Tab-separated table of C-alpha atoms in Angstrom:
chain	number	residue	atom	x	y	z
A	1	UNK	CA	103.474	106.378	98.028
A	2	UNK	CA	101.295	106.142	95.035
A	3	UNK	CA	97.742	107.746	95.538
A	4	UNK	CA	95.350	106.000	93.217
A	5	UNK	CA	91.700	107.583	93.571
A	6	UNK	CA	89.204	105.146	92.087
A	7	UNK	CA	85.931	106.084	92.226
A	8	UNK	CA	84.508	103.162	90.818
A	9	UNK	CA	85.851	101.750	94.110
A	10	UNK	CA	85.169	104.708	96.340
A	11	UNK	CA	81.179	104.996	96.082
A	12	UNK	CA	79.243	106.094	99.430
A	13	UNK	CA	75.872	107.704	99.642
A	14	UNK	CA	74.960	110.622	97.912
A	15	UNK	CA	75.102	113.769	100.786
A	16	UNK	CA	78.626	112.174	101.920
A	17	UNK	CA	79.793	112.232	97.994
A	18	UNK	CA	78.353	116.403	97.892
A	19	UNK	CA	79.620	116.775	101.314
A	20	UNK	CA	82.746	116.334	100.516
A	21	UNK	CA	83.290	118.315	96.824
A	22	UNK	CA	81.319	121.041	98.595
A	23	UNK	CA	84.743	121.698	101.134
A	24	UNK	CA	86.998	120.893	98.384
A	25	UNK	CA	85.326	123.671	95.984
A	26	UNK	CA	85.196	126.293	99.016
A	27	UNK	CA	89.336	125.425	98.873
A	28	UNK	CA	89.638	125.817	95.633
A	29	UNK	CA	88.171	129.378	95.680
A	30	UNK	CA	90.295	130.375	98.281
A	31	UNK	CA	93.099	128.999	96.204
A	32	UNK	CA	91.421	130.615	92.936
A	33	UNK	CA	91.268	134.080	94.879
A	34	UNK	CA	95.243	133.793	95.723
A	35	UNK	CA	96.259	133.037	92.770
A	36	UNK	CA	94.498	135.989	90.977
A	37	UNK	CA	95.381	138.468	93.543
A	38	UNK	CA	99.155	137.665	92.553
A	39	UNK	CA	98.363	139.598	89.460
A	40	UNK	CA	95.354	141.195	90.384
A	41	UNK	CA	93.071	140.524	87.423
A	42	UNK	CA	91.986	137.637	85.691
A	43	UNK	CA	89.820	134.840	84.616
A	44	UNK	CA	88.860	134.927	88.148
A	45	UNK	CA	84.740	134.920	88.219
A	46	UNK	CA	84.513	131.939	85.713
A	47	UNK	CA	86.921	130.394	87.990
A	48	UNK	CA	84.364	130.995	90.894
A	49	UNK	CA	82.017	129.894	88.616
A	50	UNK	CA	82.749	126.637	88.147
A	51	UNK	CA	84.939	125.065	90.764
A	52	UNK	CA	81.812	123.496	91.893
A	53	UNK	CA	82.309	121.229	88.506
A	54	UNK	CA	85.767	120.785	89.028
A	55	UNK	CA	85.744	120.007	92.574
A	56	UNK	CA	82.958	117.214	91.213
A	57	UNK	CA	85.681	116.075	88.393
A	58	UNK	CA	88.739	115.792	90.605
A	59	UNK	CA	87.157	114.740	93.919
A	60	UNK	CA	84.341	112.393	92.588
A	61	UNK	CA	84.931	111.347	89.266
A	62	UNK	CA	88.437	110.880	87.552
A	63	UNK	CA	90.700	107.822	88.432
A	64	UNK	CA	94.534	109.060	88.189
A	65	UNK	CA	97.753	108.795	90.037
A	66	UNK	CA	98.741	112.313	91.438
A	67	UNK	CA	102.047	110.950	91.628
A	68	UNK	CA	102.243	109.612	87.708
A	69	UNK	CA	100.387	112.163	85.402
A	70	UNK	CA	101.456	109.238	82.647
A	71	UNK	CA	99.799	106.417	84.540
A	72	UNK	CA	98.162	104.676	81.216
A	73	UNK	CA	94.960	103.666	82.598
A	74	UNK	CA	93.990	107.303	84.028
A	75	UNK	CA	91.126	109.060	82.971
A	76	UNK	CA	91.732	111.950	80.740
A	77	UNK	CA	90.017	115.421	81.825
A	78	UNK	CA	90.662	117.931	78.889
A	79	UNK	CA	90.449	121.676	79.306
A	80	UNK	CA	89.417	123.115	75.922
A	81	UNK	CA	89.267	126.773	77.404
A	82	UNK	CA	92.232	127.493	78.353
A	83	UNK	CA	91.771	130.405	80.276
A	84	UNK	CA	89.941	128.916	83.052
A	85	UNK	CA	93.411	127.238	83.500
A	86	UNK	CA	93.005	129.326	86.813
A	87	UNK	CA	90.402	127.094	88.126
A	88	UNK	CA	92.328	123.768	86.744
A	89	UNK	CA	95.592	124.535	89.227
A	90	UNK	CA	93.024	125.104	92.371
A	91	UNK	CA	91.751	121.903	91.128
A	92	UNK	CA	95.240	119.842	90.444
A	93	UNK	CA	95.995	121.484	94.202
A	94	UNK	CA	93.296	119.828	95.414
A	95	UNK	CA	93.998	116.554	93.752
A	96	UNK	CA	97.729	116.592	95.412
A	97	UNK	CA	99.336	116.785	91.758
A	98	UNK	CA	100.415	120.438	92.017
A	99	UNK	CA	101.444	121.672	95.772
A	100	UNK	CA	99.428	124.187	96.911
A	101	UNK	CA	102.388	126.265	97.511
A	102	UNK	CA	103.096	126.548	93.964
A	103	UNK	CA	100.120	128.309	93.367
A	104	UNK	CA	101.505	131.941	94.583
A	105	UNK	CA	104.068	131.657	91.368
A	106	UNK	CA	100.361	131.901	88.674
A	107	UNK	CA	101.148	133.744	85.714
A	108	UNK	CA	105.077	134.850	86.916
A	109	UNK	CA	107.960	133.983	84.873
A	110	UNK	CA	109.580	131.250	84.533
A	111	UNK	CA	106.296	129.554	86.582
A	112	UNK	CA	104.613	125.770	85.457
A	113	UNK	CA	101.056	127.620	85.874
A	114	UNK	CA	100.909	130.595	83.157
A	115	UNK	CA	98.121	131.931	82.623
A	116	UNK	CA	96.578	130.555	79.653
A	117	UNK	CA	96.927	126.385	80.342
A	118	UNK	CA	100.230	124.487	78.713
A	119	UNK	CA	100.371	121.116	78.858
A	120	UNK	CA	103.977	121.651	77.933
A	121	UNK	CA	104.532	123.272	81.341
A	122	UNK	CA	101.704	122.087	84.132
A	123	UNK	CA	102.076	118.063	85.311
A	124	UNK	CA	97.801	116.720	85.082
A	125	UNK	CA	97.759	119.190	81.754
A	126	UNK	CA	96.333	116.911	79.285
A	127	UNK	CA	96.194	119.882	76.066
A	128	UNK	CA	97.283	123.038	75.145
A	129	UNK	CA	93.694	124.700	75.168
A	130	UNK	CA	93.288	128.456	74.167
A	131	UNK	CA	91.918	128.140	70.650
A	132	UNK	CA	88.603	127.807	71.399
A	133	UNK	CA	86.381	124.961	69.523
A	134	UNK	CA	89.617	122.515	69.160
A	135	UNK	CA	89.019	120.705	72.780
A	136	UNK	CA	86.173	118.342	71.863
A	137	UNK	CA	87.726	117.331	68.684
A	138	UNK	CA	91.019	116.049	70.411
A	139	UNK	CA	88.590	114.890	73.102
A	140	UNK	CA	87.285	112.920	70.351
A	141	UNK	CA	90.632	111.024	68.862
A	142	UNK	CA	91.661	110.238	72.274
A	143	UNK	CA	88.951	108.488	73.253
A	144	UNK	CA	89.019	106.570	69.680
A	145	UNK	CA	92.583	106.095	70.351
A	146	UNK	CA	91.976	104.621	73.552
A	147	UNK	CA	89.310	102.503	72.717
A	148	UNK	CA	91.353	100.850	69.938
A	149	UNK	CA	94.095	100.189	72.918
A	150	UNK	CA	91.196	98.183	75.168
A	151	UNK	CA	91.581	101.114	77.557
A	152	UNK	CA	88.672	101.375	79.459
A	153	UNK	CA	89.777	104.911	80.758
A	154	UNK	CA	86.956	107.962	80.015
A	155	UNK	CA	87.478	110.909	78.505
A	156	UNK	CA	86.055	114.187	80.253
A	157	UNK	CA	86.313	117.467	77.842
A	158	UNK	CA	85.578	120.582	79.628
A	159	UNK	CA	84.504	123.497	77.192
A	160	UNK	CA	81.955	126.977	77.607
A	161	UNK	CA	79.212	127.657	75.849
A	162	UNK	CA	81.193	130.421	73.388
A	163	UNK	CA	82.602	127.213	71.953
A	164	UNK	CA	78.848	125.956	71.010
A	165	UNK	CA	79.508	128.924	68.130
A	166	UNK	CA	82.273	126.880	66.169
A	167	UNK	CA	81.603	124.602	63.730
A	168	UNK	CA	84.168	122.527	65.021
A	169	UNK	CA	82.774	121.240	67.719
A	170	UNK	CA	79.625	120.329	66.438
A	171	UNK	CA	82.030	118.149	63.635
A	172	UNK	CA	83.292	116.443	66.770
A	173	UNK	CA	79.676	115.931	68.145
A	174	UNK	CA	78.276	114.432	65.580
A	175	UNK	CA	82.176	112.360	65.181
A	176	UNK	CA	81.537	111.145	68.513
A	177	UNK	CA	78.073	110.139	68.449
A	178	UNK	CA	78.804	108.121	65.037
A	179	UNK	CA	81.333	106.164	66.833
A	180	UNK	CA	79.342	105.463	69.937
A	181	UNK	CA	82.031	106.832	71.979
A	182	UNK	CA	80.041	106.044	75.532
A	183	UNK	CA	83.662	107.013	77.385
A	184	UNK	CA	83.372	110.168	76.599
A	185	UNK	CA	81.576	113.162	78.410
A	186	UNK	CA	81.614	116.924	77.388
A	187	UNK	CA	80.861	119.421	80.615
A	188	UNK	CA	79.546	123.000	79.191
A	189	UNK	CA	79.992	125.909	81.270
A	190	UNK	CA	77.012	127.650	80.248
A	191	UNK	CA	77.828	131.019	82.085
A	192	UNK	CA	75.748	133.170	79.444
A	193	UNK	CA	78.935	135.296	78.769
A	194	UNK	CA	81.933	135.459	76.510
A	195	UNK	CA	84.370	138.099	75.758
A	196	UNK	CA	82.268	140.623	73.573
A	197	UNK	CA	79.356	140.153	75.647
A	198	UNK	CA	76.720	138.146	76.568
A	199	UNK	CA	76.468	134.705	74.635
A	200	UNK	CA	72.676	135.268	73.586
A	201	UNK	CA	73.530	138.374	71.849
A	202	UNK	CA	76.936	137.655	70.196
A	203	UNK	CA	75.652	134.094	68.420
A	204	UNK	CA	72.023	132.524	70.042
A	205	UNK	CA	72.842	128.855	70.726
A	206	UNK	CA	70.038	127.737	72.317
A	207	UNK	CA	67.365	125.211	72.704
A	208	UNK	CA	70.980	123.850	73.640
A	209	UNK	CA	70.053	121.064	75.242
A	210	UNK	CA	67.944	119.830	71.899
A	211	UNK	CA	71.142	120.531	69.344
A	212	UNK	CA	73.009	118.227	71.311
A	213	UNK	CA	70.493	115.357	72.102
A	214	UNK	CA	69.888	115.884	67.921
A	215	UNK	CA	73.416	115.086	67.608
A	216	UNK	CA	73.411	111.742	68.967
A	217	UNK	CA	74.125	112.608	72.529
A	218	UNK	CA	72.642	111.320	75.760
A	219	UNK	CA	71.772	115.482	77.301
A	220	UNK	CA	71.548	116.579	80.807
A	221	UNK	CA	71.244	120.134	81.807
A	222	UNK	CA	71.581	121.062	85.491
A	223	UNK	CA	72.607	124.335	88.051
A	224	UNK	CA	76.468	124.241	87.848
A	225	UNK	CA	76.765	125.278	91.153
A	226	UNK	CA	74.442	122.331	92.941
A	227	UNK	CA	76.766	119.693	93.688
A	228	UNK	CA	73.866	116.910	94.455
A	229	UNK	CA	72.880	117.993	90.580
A	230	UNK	CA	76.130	117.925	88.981
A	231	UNK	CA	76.707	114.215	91.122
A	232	UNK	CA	73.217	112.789	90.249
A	233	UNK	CA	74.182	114.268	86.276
A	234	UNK	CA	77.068	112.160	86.578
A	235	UNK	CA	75.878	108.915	87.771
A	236	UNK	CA	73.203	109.107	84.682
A	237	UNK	CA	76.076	108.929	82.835
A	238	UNK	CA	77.859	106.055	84.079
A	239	UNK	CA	74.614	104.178	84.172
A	240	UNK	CA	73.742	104.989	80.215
A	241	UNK	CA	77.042	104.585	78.751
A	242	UNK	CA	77.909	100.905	78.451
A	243	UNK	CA	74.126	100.397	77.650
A	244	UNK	CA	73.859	102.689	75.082
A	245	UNK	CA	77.350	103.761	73.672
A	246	UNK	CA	76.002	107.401	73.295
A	247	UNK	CA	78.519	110.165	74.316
A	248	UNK	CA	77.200	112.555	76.948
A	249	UNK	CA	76.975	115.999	77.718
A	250	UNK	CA	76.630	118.108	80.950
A	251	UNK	CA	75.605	121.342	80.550
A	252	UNK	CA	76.317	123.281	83.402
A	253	UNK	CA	74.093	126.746	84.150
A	254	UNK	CA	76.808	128.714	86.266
A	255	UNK	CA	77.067	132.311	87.858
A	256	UNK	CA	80.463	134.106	87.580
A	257	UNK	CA	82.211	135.107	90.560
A	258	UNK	CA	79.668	132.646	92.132
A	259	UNK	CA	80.113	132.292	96.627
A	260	UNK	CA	81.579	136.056	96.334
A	261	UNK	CA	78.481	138.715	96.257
A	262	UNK	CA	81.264	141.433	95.444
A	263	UNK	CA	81.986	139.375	91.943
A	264	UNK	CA	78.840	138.070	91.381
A	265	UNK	CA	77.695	141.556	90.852
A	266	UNK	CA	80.169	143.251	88.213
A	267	UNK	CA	78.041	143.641	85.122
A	268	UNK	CA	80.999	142.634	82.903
A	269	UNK	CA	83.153	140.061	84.427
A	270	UNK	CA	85.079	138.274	81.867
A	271	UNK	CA	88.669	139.824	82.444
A	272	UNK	CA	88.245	141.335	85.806
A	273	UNK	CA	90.355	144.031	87.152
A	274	UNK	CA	90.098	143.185	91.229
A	275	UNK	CA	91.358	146.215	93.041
A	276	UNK	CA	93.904	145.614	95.614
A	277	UNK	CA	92.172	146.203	98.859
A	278	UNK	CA	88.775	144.296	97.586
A	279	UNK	CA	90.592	140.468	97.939
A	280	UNK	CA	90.629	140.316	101.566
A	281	UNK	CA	86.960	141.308	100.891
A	282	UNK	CA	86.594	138.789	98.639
A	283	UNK	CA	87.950	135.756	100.904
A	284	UNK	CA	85.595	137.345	103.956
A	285	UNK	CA	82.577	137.055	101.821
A	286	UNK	CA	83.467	133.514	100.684
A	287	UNK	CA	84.384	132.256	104.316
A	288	UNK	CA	80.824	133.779	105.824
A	289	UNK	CA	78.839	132.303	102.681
A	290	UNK	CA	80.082	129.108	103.417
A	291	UNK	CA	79.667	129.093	107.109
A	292	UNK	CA	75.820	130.114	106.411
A	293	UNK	CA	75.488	127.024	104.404
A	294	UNK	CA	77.506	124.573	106.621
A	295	UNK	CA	75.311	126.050	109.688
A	296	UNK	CA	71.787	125.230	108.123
């Protein structure tokens, strides 16, 4: 049977809508914690990090056919960084496009879920991301592309905030906002840290939130990990768009390793190195943090 998730369709009130991407996140950590203990390090704390903006994607937000990645009239969610392809697969699990089973075969040979994303190899892959800056640009010419076809499909580019230090995605900001591209949404993870340390100190991109509404772009900035914030952030945007035409942006404060104190407390957490008898820690501390909060 096709599965067609419309949200357009599919609106109920707020705490039922954060209700249920809250359970679907606390699954895709569990699934984000398997998958990197299969080779024991990893991309694994910005997973964490931001499955709460996933889970808010797949759950609330896109309209696709798990059944038909190809289905024309699907929106398109790109993943410029493409090593948080990690958190992608918990969320395509999630979403019923990739079985969860397939999740124990992450980074092995010969598996459709390396570790870097390929949309050569993963069904829901929209792009190849890796090289970082390129997402928002494609992100761009698809939703031109689509617009020329009377598509009414959106286009969702997920990129971090070490991509705010290339040139070419400001190009593509200031691209989209000259073409009123209203379909189109960028979602920062805006985890303050990129491979050679943290972001302030390796290139300072802030007032953020004022380069981007400078650009043309209709801003929000909100806590990555509130899922009433990240659902309210996205309704703004729905409700602006056809008015205005204005792209939007999301930017998304985040903690690494976030619903896993253990994580959340390495001082340098890009590439972790997770020792073999800390997962089962891990998973303990994520099942009690989420019991606290479903018991309040």
């Amino acid at each position: 049977m096709t599965t067609i998730i419309d949200r357009q369709l599919d609106r109920v009130d707020l705490p039922t809508r954060a209700e249920r991407v809250r359970a679907a996140a606390y699954r895709m950590r569990h699934h984000i914690l398997d998958m990197g203990e299969v080779q024991g390090q990893g991309y694994v704390g910005q997973a964490l990090g931001v499955a709460d903006m996933l889970a808010a994607v797949y759950v609330d937000q896109l309209r696709y056919r798990a059944d038909d990645e190809h289905w024309p009239e699907r929106d398109r969610f790109l993943l410029s960084t493409g090593h948080y392809a990690i958190a992608l697969y918990a969320a395509l699990a999630e979403a019923g496009v990739v079985p969860v089973e397939e999740l124990e075969t992450y980074g092995s040979d010969d598996s459709r879920l390396p570790m870097s994303g390929m949309a050569s190899y993963t069904p829901g892959m929209e792009i190849s991301g890796g090289s970082l800056g390129h997402g928002l640009t494609v992100a761009v010419g698809m939703a031109l592309g689509l617009r020329h076809q009377g598509r009414p499909a959106r286009v969702i580019n997920f990129l971090s905030d070490g991509e705010l230090d290339e040139g070419s995605t400001w190009e593509a900001a200031m691209s989209a906002a000259h073409h009123k591209l209203g379909r189109l949404t960028a979602l920062v993870d805006m985890n303050a840290l990129q491979a050679d340390g943290r972001t302030e100190t390796v290139l300072h991109i802030e007032p953020a939130e004022e380069k981007w509404a400078a650009s043309g772009w209709f801003t929000q900035r909100v806590d990555g990990n509130d899922v009433k914030a990240l659902l309210a952030a996205f309704d703004a945007v729905a409700e602006q768009s056809d008015l205005t035409g204005r792209p939007s942006v999301i930017l998304c404060d985040t903690r690494i390793g976030r619903g896993v104190p253990l994580l959340e407390a390495r001082e340098k957490a890009h590439f972790m190195r997770i020792d073999p008898d800390e997962w089962e820690l891990c998973r303990r501390q994520l099942t009690d943090g989420h019991q606290e909060v479903e018991a309040r």
